PDB file of C-alpha atoms in Angstrom:
ATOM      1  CA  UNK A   1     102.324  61.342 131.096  1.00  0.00           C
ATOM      2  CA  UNK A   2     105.720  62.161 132.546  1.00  0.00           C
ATOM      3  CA  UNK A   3     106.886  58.508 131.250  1.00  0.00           C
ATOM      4  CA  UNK A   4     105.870  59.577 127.711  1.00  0.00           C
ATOM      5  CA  UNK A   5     106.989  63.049 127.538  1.00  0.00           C
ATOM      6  CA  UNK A   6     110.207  61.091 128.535  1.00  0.00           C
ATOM      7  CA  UNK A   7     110.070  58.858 125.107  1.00  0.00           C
ATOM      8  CA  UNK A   8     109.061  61.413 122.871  1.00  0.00           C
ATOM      9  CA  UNK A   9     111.529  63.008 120.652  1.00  0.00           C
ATOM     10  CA  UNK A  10     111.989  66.846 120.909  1.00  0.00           C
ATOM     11  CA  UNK A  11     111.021  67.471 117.320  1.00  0.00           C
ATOM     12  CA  UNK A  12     107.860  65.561 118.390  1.00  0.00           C
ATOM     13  CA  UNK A  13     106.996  67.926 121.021  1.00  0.00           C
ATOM     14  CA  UNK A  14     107.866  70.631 119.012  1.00  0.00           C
ATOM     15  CA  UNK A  15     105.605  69.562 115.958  1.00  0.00           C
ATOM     16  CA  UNK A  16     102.934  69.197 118.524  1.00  0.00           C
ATOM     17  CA  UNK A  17     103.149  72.665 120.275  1.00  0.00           C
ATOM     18  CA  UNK A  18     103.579  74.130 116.085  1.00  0.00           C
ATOM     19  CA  UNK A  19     100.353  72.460 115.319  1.00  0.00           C
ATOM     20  CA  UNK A  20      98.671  73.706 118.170  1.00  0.00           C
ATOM     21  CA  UNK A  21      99.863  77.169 117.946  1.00  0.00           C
ATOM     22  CA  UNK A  22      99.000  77.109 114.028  1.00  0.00           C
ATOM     23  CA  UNK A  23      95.263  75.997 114.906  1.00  0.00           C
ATOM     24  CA  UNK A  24      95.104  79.314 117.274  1.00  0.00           C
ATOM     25  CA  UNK A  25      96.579  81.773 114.967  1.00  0.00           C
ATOM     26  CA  UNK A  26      96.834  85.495 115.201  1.00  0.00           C
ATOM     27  CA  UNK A  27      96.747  85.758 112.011  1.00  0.00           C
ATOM     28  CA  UNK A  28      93.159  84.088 112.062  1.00  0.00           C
ATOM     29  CA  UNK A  29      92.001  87.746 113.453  1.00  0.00           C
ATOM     30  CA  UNK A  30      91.915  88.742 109.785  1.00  0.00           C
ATOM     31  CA  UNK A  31      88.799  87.243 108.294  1.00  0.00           C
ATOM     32  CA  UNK A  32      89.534  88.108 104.835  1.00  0.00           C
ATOM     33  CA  UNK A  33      89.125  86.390 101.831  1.00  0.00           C
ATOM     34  CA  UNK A  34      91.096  88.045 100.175  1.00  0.00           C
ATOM     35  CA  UNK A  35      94.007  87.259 101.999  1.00  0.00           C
ATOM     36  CA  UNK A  36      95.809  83.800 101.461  1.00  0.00           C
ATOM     37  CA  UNK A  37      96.993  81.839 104.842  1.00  0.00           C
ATOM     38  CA  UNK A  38     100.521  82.429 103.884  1.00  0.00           C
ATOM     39  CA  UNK A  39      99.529  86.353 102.445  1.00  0.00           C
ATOM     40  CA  UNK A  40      97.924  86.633 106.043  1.00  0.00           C
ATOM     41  CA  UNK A  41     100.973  85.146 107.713  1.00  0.00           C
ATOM     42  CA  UNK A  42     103.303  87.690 105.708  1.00  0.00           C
ATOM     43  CA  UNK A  43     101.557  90.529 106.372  1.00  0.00           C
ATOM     44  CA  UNK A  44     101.130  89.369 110.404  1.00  0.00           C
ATOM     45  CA  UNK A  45     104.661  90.246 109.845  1.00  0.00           C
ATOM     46  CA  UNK A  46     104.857  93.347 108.577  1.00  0.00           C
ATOM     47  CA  UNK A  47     102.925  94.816 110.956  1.00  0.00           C
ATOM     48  CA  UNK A  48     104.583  93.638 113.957  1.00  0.00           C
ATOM     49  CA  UNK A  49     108.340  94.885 112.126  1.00  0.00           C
ATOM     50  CA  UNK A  50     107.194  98.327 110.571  1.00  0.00           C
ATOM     51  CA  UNK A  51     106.021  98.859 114.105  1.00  0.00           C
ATOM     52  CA  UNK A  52     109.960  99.287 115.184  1.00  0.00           C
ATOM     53  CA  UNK A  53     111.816  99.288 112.271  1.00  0.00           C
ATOM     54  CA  UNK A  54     111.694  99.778 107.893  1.00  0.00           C
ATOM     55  CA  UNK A  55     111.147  96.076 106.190  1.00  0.00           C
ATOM     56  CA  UNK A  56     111.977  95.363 102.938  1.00  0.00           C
ATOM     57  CA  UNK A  57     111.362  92.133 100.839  1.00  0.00           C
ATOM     58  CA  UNK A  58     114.870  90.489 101.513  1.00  0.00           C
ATOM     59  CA  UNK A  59     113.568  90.373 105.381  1.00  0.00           C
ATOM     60  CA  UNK A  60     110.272  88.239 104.133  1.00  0.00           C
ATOM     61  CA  UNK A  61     112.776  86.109 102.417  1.00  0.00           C
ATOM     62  CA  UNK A  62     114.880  85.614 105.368  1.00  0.00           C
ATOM     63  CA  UNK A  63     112.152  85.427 107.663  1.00  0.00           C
ATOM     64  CA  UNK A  64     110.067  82.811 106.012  1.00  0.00           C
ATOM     65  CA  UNK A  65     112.891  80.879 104.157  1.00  0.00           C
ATOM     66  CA  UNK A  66     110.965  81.377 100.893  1.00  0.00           C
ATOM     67  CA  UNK A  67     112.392  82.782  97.936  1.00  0.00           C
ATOM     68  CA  UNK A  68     112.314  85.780  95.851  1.00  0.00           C
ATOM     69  CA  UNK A  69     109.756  84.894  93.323  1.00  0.00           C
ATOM     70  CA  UNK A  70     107.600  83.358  95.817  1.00  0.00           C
ATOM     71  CA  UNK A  71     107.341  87.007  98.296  1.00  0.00           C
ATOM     72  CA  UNK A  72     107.487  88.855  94.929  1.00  0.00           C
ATOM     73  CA  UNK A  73     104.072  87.153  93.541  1.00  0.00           C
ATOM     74  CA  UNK A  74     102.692  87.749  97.875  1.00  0.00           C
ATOM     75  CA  UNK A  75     103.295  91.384  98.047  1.00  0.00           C
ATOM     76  CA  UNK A  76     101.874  92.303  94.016  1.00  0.00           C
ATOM     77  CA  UNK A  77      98.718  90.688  95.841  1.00  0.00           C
ATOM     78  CA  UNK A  78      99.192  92.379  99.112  1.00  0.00           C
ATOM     79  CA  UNK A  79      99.410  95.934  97.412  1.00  0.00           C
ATOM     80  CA  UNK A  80      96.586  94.808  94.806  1.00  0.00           C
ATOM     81  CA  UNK A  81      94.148  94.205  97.532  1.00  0.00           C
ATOM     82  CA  UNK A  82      95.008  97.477  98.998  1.00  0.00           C
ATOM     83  CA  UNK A  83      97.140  95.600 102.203  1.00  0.00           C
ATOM     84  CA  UNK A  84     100.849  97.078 101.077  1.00  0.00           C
ATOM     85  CA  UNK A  85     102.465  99.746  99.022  1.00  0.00           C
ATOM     86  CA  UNK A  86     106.318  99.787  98.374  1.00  0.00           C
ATOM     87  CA  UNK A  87     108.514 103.136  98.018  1.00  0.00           C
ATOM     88  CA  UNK A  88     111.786 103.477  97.285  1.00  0.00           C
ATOM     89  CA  UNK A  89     114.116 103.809 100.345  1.00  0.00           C
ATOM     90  CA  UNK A  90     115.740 106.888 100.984  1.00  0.00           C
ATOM     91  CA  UNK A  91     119.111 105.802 101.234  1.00  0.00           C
ATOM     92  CA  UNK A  92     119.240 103.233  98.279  1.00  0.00           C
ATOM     93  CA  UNK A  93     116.337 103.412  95.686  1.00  0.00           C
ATOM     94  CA  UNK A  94     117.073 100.250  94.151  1.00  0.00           C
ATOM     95  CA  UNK A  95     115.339  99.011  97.447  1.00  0.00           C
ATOM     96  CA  UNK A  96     111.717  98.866  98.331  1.00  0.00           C
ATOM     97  CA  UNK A  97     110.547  99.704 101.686  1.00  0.00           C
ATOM     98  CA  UNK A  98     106.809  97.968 102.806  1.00  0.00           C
ATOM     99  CA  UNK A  99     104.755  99.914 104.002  1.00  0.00           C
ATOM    100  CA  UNK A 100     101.333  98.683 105.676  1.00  0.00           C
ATOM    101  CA  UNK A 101      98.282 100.707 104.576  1.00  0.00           C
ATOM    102  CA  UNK A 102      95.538 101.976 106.297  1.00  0.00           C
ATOM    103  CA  UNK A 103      93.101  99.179 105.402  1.00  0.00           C
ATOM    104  CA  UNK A 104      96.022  96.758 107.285  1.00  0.00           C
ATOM    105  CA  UNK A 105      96.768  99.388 110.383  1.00  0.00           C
ATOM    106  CA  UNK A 106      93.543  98.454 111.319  1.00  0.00           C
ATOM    107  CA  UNK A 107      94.244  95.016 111.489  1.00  0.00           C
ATOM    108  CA  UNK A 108      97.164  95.596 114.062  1.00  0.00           C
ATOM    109  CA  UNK A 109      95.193  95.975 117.327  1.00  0.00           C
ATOM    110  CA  UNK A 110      93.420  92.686 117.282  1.00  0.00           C
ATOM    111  CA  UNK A 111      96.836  90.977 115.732  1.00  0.00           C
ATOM    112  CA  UNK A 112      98.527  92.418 119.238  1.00  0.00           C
ATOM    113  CA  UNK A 113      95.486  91.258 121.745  1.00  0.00           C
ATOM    114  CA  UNK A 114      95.453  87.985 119.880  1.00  0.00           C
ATOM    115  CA  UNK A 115      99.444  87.089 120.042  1.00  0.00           C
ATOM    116  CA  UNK A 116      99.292  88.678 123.921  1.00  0.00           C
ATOM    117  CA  UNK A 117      96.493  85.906 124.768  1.00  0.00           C
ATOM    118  CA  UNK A 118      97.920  83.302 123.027  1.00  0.00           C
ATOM    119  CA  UNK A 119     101.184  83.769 124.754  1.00  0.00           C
ATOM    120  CA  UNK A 120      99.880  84.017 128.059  1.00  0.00           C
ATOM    121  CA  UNK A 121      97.628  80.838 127.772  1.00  0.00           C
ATOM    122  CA  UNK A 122     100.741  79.072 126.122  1.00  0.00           C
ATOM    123  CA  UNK A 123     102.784  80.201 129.234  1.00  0.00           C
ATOM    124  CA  UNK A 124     100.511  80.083 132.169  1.00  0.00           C
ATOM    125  CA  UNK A 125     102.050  78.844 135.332  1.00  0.00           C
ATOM    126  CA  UNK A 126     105.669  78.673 134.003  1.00  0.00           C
ATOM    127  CA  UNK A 127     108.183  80.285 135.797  1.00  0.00           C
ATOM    128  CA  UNK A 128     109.906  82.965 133.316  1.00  0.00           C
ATOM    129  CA  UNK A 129     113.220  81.310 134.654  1.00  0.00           C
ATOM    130  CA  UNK A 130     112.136  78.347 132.528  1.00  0.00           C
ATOM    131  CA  UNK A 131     110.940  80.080 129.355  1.00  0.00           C
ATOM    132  CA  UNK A 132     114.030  81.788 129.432  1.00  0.00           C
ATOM    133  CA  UNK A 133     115.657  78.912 129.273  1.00  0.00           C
ATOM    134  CA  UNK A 134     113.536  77.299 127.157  1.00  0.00           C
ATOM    135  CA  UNK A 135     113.999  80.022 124.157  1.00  0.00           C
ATOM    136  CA  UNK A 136     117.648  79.810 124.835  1.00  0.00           C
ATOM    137  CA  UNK A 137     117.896  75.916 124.213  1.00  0.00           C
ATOM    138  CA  UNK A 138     115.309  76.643 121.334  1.00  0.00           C
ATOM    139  CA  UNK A 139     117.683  79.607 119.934  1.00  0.00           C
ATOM    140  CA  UNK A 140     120.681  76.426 120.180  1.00  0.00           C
ATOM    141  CA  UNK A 141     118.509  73.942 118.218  1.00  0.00           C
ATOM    142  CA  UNK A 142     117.339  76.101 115.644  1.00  0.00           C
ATOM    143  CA  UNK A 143     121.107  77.071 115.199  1.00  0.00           C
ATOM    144  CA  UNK A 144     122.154  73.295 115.066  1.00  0.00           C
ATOM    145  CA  UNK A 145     119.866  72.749 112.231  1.00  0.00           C
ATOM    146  CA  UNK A 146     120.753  75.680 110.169  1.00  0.00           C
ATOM    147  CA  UNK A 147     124.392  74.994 110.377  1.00  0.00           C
ATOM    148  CA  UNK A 148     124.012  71.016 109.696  1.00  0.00           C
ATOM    149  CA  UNK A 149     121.413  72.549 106.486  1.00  0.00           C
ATOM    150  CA  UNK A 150     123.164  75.160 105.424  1.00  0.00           C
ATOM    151  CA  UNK A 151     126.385  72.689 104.028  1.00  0.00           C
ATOM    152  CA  UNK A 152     124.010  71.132 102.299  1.00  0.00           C
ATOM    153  CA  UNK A 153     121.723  74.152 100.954  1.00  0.00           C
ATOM    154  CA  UNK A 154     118.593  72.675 102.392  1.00  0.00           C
ATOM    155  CA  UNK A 155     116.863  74.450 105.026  1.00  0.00           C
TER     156      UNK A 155
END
């Protein structure tokens, strides 16, 4: 194994570990049909970030590298299945803060448990020296890439 680990590429690995973590998804918690994968993978996200801070539509944008259209035509869904609603912010009303409803509060618990076991099966018996390290050297590739695909506009 060690021998192979050594000839794989890191974007290998890292495809591998993505799959993997995609098969055993939080966001699989949510048994809705209602709910697209990606819908269910946006609003994963809301409810972890309106947990410490307000979230508007430019920070789906950002966070999944989609564009406006796309999260514009998610969250009409969202708030049409009763997942969402948007009011203007308080300090610019041009901007719409997300807001998770009810119906999606009660999603939150299990999304929690399910991202706490996931992370400590994904980590058992690593030292936390190494996962520090780990995200760090993540962190620096993810950087690489956006720098090398943001001169050329295609990230």
């Amino acid at each position: 194994m060690k021998q192979k680990l050594n000839e794989m590429h890191v974007g290998r690995l890292i495809h591998i570990l993505s799959h993997t973590m995609k098969r055993h998804n939080p966001a699989e918690v949510m048994e809705n049909d209602d709910l697209t994968t990606m819908q269910k993978h946006v609003l994963k996200f809301i409810l972890l970030e309106t947990m410490h801070r307000d979230l508007y539509q430019k920070d789906i944008e950002e966070e999944f590298q989609i564009r406006k259209p796309t999260v514009t035509g998610i969250l009409k869904l969202m708030e049409k299945n009763g997942y969402i609603y948007r009011e203007s912010a308080k300090q610019d009303a041009r901007l719409k803060q997300i807001i998770p409803t009810e119906k999606a509060e009660k999603i939150r618990p299990a999304i929690l448990k399910s991202i706490e076991e996931g992370e400590a099966k994904m980590l058992r018996g690593i030292p936390k020296e190494d996962v520090e390290l780990c995200k760090q050297v993540l962190w620096q590739m993810y950087e690489n890439r956006k720098k090398s695909c943001d001169s050329r506009n295609d990230f």
